[in-house]
């Protein structure tokens, strides 16, 4: 009897993997800016989901749960990279130069601009405008309130527009995502209950 249950869980997980792996990889790419690491992060997230599949399959929003795992793994990777860069900087006794000159903002590509946003703002902007998730679904994925999503998205888009030197950051961002090698059509949050339109 236990084998039947295990087999059913395995089939269910395999179906989840096939439907959402590409989306989770795209999300990891946009959050980290590392195309090479995106597939590994998505695979690590799905492995973690498999180890707790009983809990995931019982969750009201399994896809949001998965996005949250990817976001947490991406945050950990970014923090590790930041620490490493600091060690290298200290070793060479050089200070990282940052330019705040708006005249050069137009030369910053979308991926670079996204990487310059603090992680929470970046995650909110990516999920809202690249994945077209509602404020509710974004909040669910990141484990924050809808109010936080609203404020972080608004601030993130303002910073992104400044970096890109344009008032049409959402359109530029979507074009930049495709141009940066993130394959496939824009993700619309398929499989997530309540997805498909943005909250107003």
PDB file of C-alpha atoms in Angstrom:
ATOM      1  CA  UNK A   1       0.000   0.000   0.000  1.00  0.00           C
ATOM      2  CA  UNK A   2       2.873   2.331   0.870  1.00  0.00           C
ATOM      3  CA  UNK A   3       4.404   1.704  -2.557  1.00  0.00           C
ATOM      4  CA  UNK A   4       1.228   2.898  -4.281  1.00  0.00           C
ATOM      5  CA  UNK A   5       1.309   6.123  -2.264  1.00  0.00           C
ATOM      6  CA  UNK A   6       5.015   6.607  -3.003  1.00  0.00           C
ATOM      7  CA  UNK A   7       4.467   5.972  -6.708  1.00  0.00           C
ATOM      8  CA  UNK A   8       1.601   8.452  -6.789  1.00  0.00           C
ATOM      9  CA  UNK A   9       3.749  11.074  -5.067  1.00  0.00           C
ATOM     10  CA  UNK A  10       6.579  10.433  -7.520  1.00  0.00           C
ATOM     11  CA  UNK A  11       4.295  10.857 -10.535  1.00  0.00           C
ATOM     12  CA  UNK A  12       2.791  13.987  -9.020  1.00  0.00           C
ATOM     13  CA  UNK A  13       6.216  15.503  -8.360  1.00  0.00           C
ATOM     14  CA  UNK A  14       7.464  14.607 -11.841  1.00  0.00           C
ATOM     15  CA  UNK A  15       4.472  16.425 -13.344  1.00  0.00           C
ATOM     16  CA  UNK A  16       5.173  19.457 -11.132  1.00  0.00           C
ATOM     17  CA  UNK A  17       8.831  19.385 -12.202  1.00  0.00           C
ATOM     18  CA  UNK A  18       7.974  19.278 -15.912  1.00  0.00           C
ATOM     19  CA  UNK A  19       5.470  22.127 -15.644  1.00  0.00           C
ATOM     20  CA  UNK A  20       7.486  24.514 -13.470  1.00  0.00           C
ATOM     21  CA  UNK A  21      11.223  23.857 -13.846  1.00  0.00           C
ATOM     22  CA  UNK A  22      11.675  26.330 -16.726  1.00  0.00           C
ATOM     23  CA  UNK A  23       9.757  29.045 -14.858  1.00  0.00           C
ATOM     24  CA  UNK A  24      11.794  28.549 -11.684  1.00  0.00           C
ATOM     25  CA  UNK A  25      15.023  28.668 -13.681  1.00  0.00           C
ATOM     26  CA  UNK A  26      13.972  31.969 -15.279  1.00  0.00           C
ATOM     27  CA  UNK A  27      13.140  33.348 -11.871  1.00  0.00           C
ATOM     28  CA  UNK A  28      16.560  32.322 -10.519  1.00  0.00           C
ATOM     29  CA  UNK A  29      18.251  33.952 -13.526  1.00  0.00           C
ATOM     30  CA  UNK A  30      16.465  37.246 -13.023  1.00  0.00           C
ATOM     31  CA  UNK A  31      17.076  37.319  -9.279  1.00  0.00           C
ATOM     32  CA  UNK A  32      20.775  36.463  -9.444  1.00  0.00           C
ATOM     33  CA  UNK A  33      21.724  37.744 -12.887  1.00  0.00           C
ATOM     34  CA  UNK A  34      23.660  34.491 -13.391  1.00  0.00           C
ATOM     35  CA  UNK A  35      22.436  32.449 -16.341  1.00  0.00           C
ATOM     36  CA  UNK A  36      24.903  29.644 -15.626  1.00  0.00           C
ATOM     37  CA  UNK A  37      23.702  29.256 -12.047  1.00  0.00           C
ATOM     38  CA  UNK A  38      19.978  29.522 -12.761  1.00  0.00           C
ATOM     39  CA  UNK A  39      19.447  25.883 -13.721  1.00  0.00           C
ATOM     40  CA  UNK A  40      21.389  24.686 -10.677  1.00  0.00           C
ATOM     41  CA  UNK A  41      19.359  26.902  -8.343  1.00  0.00           C
ATOM     42  CA  UNK A  42      16.101  25.679  -9.858  1.00  0.00           C
ATOM     43  CA  UNK A  43      17.260  22.072  -9.520  1.00  0.00           C
ATOM     44  CA  UNK A  44      18.326  22.649  -5.905  1.00  0.00           C
ATOM     45  CA  UNK A  45      14.941  24.202  -5.161  1.00  0.00           C
ATOM     46  CA  UNK A  46      13.077  21.277  -6.689  1.00  0.00           C
ATOM     47  CA  UNK A  47      15.245  18.802  -4.805  1.00  0.00           C
ATOM     48  CA  UNK A  48      14.353  20.605  -1.574  1.00  0.00           C
ATOM     49  CA  UNK A  49      10.684  20.451  -2.576  1.00  0.00           C
ATOM     50  CA  UNK A  50      10.922  16.710  -3.206  1.00  0.00           C
ATOM     51  CA  UNK A  51      12.376  16.132   0.274  1.00  0.00           C
ATOM     52  CA  UNK A  52       9.322  17.845   1.762  1.00  0.00           C
ATOM     53  CA  UNK A  53       6.849  16.893  -0.948  1.00  0.00           C
ATOM     54  CA  UNK A  54       4.168  15.785   1.514  1.00  0.00           C
ATOM     55  CA  UNK A  55       4.109  19.325   2.894  1.00  0.00           C
ATOM     56  CA  UNK A  56       4.305  20.967  -0.539  1.00  0.00           C
ATOM     57  CA  UNK A  57       1.520  18.899  -2.112  1.00  0.00           C
ATOM     58  CA  UNK A  58      -0.703  19.750   0.848  1.00  0.00           C
ATOM     59  CA  UNK A  59       0.010  23.482   0.546  1.00  0.00           C
ATOM     60  CA  UNK A  60      -2.732  25.730  -0.796  1.00  0.00           C
ATOM     61  CA  UNK A  61      -0.334  27.271  -3.347  1.00  0.00           C
ATOM     62  CA  UNK A  62       2.495  24.820  -4.197  1.00  0.00           C
ATOM     63  CA  UNK A  63       3.887  27.035  -6.986  1.00  0.00           C
ATOM     64  CA  UNK A  64       4.142  30.029  -4.669  1.00  0.00           C
ATOM     65  CA  UNK A  65       5.933  27.778  -2.177  1.00  0.00           C
ATOM     66  CA  UNK A  66       8.395  26.784  -4.917  1.00  0.00           C
ATOM     67  CA  UNK A  67       9.029  30.402  -5.902  1.00  0.00           C
ATOM     68  CA  UNK A  68       9.725  31.229  -2.286  1.00  0.00           C
ATOM     69  CA  UNK A  69      12.344  28.462  -2.094  1.00  0.00           C
ATOM     70  CA  UNK A  70      14.028  29.788  -5.249  1.00  0.00           C
ATOM     71  CA  UNK A  71      14.009  33.323  -3.844  1.00  0.00           C
ATOM     72  CA  UNK A  72      15.615  32.156  -0.594  1.00  0.00           C
ATOM     73  CA  UNK A  73      18.314  30.198  -2.438  1.00  0.00           C
ATOM     74  CA  UNK A  74      18.992  33.188  -4.699  1.00  0.00           C
ATOM     75  CA  UNK A  75      19.277  35.504  -1.693  1.00  0.00           C
ATOM     76  CA  UNK A  76      21.762  33.143  -0.043  1.00  0.00           C
ATOM     77  CA  UNK A  77      23.831  32.936  -3.237  1.00  0.00           C
ATOM     78  CA  UNK A  78      23.890  36.721  -3.632  1.00  0.00           C
ATOM     79  CA  UNK A  79      24.967  37.251  -0.018  1.00  0.00           C
ATOM     80  CA  UNK A  80      27.745  34.712  -0.469  1.00  0.00           C
ATOM     81  CA  UNK A  81      28.902  36.440  -3.658  1.00  0.00           C
ATOM     82  CA  UNK A  82      28.849  39.830  -1.937  1.00  0.00           C
ATOM     83  CA  UNK A  83      30.998  38.504   0.913  1.00  0.00           C
ATOM     84  CA  UNK A  84      33.461  37.043  -1.592  1.00  0.00           C
ATOM     85  CA  UNK A  85      33.675  40.323  -3.514  1.00  0.00           C
ATOM     86  CA  UNK A  86      34.355  42.170  -0.285  1.00  0.00           C
ATOM     87  CA  UNK A  87      37.191  39.792   0.555  1.00  0.00           C
ATOM     88  CA  UNK A  88      38.710  40.297  -2.889  1.00  0.00           C
ATOM     89  CA  UNK A  89      38.313  44.061  -2.609  1.00  0.00           C
ATOM     90  CA  UNK A  90      40.031  44.109   0.760  1.00  0.00           C
ATOM     91  CA  UNK A  91      42.815  41.909  -0.574  1.00  0.00           C
ATOM     92  CA  UNK A  92      43.567  44.312  -3.412  1.00  0.00           C
ATOM     93  CA  UNK A  93      42.947  47.381  -1.207  1.00  0.00           C
ATOM     94  CA  UNK A  94      40.641  48.863  -3.787  1.00  0.00           C
ATOM     95  CA  UNK A  95      37.272  50.451  -3.340  1.00  0.00           C
ATOM     96  CA  UNK A  96      34.449  49.532  -5.665  1.00  0.00           C
ATOM     97  CA  UNK A  97      33.441  52.595  -7.575  1.00  0.00           C
ATOM     98  CA  UNK A  98      29.774  53.275  -7.974  1.00  0.00           C
ATOM     99  CA  UNK A  99      28.453  55.901 -10.301  1.00  0.00           C
ATOM    100  CA  UNK A 100      25.283  57.769  -9.527  1.00  0.00           C
ATOM    101  CA  UNK A 101      25.571  59.935 -12.617  1.00  0.00           C
ATOM    102  CA  UNK A 102      22.207  59.835 -14.400  1.00  0.00           C
ATOM    103  CA  UNK A 103      23.973  60.621 -17.681  1.00  0.00           C
ATOM    104  CA  UNK A 104      25.345  57.075 -17.862  1.00  0.00           C
ATOM    105  CA  UNK A 105      22.133  55.362 -16.761  1.00  0.00           C
ATOM    106  CA  UNK A 106      20.985  54.908 -20.352  1.00  0.00           C
ATOM    107  CA  UNK A 107      24.004  52.700 -21.020  1.00  0.00           C
ATOM    108  CA  UNK A 108      23.133  50.290 -18.214  1.00  0.00           C
ATOM    109  CA  UNK A 109      21.406  47.192 -19.557  1.00  0.00           C
ATOM    110  CA  UNK A 110      18.386  45.657 -17.903  1.00  0.00           C
ATOM    111  CA  UNK A 111      20.211  42.791 -16.231  1.00  0.00           C
ATOM    112  CA  UNK A 112      22.829  45.107 -14.762  1.00  0.00           C
ATOM    113  CA  UNK A 113      20.131  47.495 -13.581  1.00  0.00           C
ATOM    114  CA  UNK A 114      18.220  44.682 -11.877  1.00  0.00           C
ATOM    115  CA  UNK A 115      21.381  43.519 -10.099  1.00  0.00           C
ATOM    116  CA  UNK A 116      21.824  46.980  -8.635  1.00  0.00           C
ATOM    117  CA  UNK A 117      18.453  46.847  -6.881  1.00  0.00           C
ATOM    118  CA  UNK A 118      18.330  45.576  -3.287  1.00  0.00           C
ATOM    119  CA  UNK A 119      17.141  41.967  -3.292  1.00  0.00           C
ATOM    120  CA  UNK A 120      13.583  42.485  -2.021  1.00  0.00           C
ATOM    121  CA  UNK A 121      12.902  45.283  -4.504  1.00  0.00           C
ATOM    122  CA  UNK A 122      14.405  43.181  -7.289  1.00  0.00           C
ATOM    123  CA  UNK A 123      12.283  40.166  -6.370  1.00  0.00           C
ATOM    124  CA  UNK A 124       9.088  42.236  -6.257  1.00  0.00           C
ATOM    125  CA  UNK A 125       9.836  43.934  -9.587  1.00  0.00           C
ATOM    126  CA  UNK A 126      10.711  40.633 -11.280  1.00  0.00           C
ATOM    127  CA  UNK A 127       7.655  38.756 -10.030  1.00  0.00           C
ATOM    128  CA  UNK A 128       5.262  41.628 -10.742  1.00  0.00           C
ATOM    129  CA  UNK A 129       6.538  42.841 -14.096  1.00  0.00           C
ATOM    130  CA  UNK A 130       8.491  39.946 -15.638  1.00  0.00           C
ATOM    131  CA  UNK A 131       6.310  37.108 -14.325  1.00  0.00           C
ATOM    132  CA  UNK A 132       3.133  39.218 -14.315  1.00  0.00           C
ATOM    133  CA  UNK A 133       2.062  37.933 -10.905  1.00  0.00           C
ATOM    134  CA  UNK A 134      -0.578  39.731  -8.884  1.00  0.00           C
ATOM    135  CA  UNK A 135       0.431  41.591  -5.731  1.00  0.00           C
ATOM    136  CA  UNK A 136      -1.208  38.819  -3.694  1.00  0.00           C
ATOM    137  CA  UNK A 137       0.732  36.032  -5.446  1.00  0.00           C
ATOM    138  CA  UNK A 138       3.986  37.978  -5.181  1.00  0.00           C
ATOM    139  CA  UNK A 139       3.429  38.461  -1.456  1.00  0.00           C
ATOM    140  CA  UNK A 140       2.659  34.760  -1.111  1.00  0.00           C
ATOM    141  CA  UNK A 141       5.867  33.747  -2.901  1.00  0.00           C
ATOM    142  CA  UNK A 142       8.097  36.073  -0.892  1.00  0.00           C
ATOM    143  CA  UNK A 143       6.378  35.652   2.470  1.00  0.00           C
ATOM    144  CA  UNK A 144       5.667  39.357   2.880  1.00  0.00           C
ATOM    145  CA  UNK A 145       2.538  41.502   3.053  1.00  0.00           C
ATOM    146  CA  UNK A 146       0.729  42.913   0.018  1.00  0.00           C
ATOM    147  CA  UNK A 147       1.564  46.384   1.334  1.00  0.00           C
ATOM    148  CA  UNK A 148       5.262  45.529   1.295  1.00  0.00           C
ATOM    149  CA  UNK A 149       4.967  44.270  -2.278  1.00  0.00           C
ATOM    150  CA  UNK A 150       3.282  47.516  -3.327  1.00  0.00           C
ATOM    151  CA  UNK A 151       5.885  49.781  -1.732  1.00  0.00           C
ATOM    152  CA  UNK A 152       8.916  47.701  -2.748  1.00  0.00           C
ATOM    153  CA  UNK A 153       7.677  47.359  -6.337  1.00  0.00           C
ATOM    154  CA  UNK A 154       6.987  51.076  -6.604  1.00  0.00           C
ATOM    155  CA  UNK A 155      10.387  52.028  -5.201  1.00  0.00           C
ATOM    156  CA  UNK A 156      12.141  49.348  -7.256  1.00  0.00           C
ATOM    157  CA  UNK A 157      10.539  50.510 -10.495  1.00  0.00           C
ATOM    158  CA  UNK A 158      11.458  54.127  -9.719  1.00  0.00           C
ATOM    159  CA  UNK A 159      15.094  53.109  -9.200  1.00  0.00           C
ATOM    160  CA  UNK A 160      15.038  50.923 -12.309  1.00  0.00           C
ATOM    161  CA  UNK A 161      13.652  53.745 -14.431  1.00  0.00           C
ATOM    162  CA  UNK A 162      16.398  56.021 -13.139  1.00  0.00           C
ATOM    163  CA  UNK A 163      19.070  53.428 -13.948  1.00  0.00           C
ATOM    164  CA  UNK A 164      17.666  52.734 -17.403  1.00  0.00           C
ATOM    165  CA  UNK A 165      17.090  56.404 -18.146  1.00  0.00           C
ATOM    166  CA  UNK A 166      13.549  55.774 -19.299  1.00  0.00           C
ATOM    167  CA  UNK A 167       9.993  56.075 -18.052  1.00  0.00           C
ATOM    168  CA  UNK A 168       9.064  52.800 -19.726  1.00  0.00           C
ATOM    169  CA  UNK A 169      11.034  50.413 -17.539  1.00  0.00           C
ATOM    170  CA  UNK A 170       8.496  47.511 -17.595  1.00  0.00           C
ATOM    171  CA  UNK A 171       8.622  47.298 -21.413  1.00  0.00           C
ATOM    172  CA  UNK A 172      12.411  47.668 -21.478  1.00  0.00           C
ATOM    173  CA  UNK A 173      12.734  45.033 -18.771  1.00  0.00           C
ATOM    174  CA  UNK A 174      10.633  42.466 -20.636  1.00  0.00           C
ATOM    175  CA  UNK A 175      12.587  43.091 -23.838  1.00  0.00           C
ATOM    176  CA  UNK A 176      15.842  42.873 -21.896  1.00  0.00           C
ATOM    177  CA  UNK A 177      14.858  39.563 -20.342  1.00  0.00           C
ATOM    178  CA  UNK A 178      14.467  37.943 -23.753  1.00  0.00           C
ATOM    179  CA  UNK A 179      17.562  39.633 -25.104  1.00  0.00           C
ATOM    180  CA  UNK A 180      19.632  38.503 -22.142  1.00  0.00           C
ATOM    181  CA  UNK A 181      19.173  34.865 -23.038  1.00  0.00           C
ATOM    182  CA  UNK A 182      16.226  34.010 -20.802  1.00  0.00           C
ATOM    183  CA  UNK A 183      14.422  31.779 -23.234  1.00  0.00           C
ATOM    184  CA  UNK A 184      10.735  31.276 -23.687  1.00  0.00           C
ATOM    185  CA  UNK A 185       7.738  33.549 -23.574  1.00  0.00           C
ATOM    186  CA  UNK A 186       6.995  35.742 -20.630  1.00  0.00           C
ATOM    187  CA  UNK A 187       5.851  33.619 -17.706  1.00  0.00           C
ATOM    188  CA  UNK A 188       2.338  34.371 -16.556  1.00  0.00           C
ATOM    189  CA  UNK A 189       2.383  32.397 -13.328  1.00  0.00           C
ATOM    190  CA  UNK A 190       0.717  29.346 -14.806  1.00  0.00           C
ATOM    191  CA  UNK A 191      -0.391  26.955 -12.156  1.00  0.00           C
ATOM    192  CA  UNK A 192      -0.599  29.532  -9.402  1.00  0.00           C
ATOM    193  CA  UNK A 193      -4.146  30.110  -8.169  1.00  0.00           C
ATOM    194  CA  UNK A 194      -5.246  33.673  -8.664  1.00  0.00           C
ATOM    195  CA  UNK A 195      -2.503  34.498 -11.190  1.00  0.00           C
ATOM    196  CA  UNK A 196      -3.027  36.122 -14.517  1.00  0.00           C
ATOM    197  CA  UNK A 197      -3.757  39.741 -13.697  1.00  0.00           C
ATOM    198  CA  UNK A 198      -2.191  42.369 -11.567  1.00  0.00           C
ATOM    199  CA  UNK A 199      -3.939  43.773  -8.535  1.00  0.00           C
ATOM    200  CA  UNK A 200      -4.689  47.422  -8.945  1.00  0.00           C
TER     201      UNK A 200
END
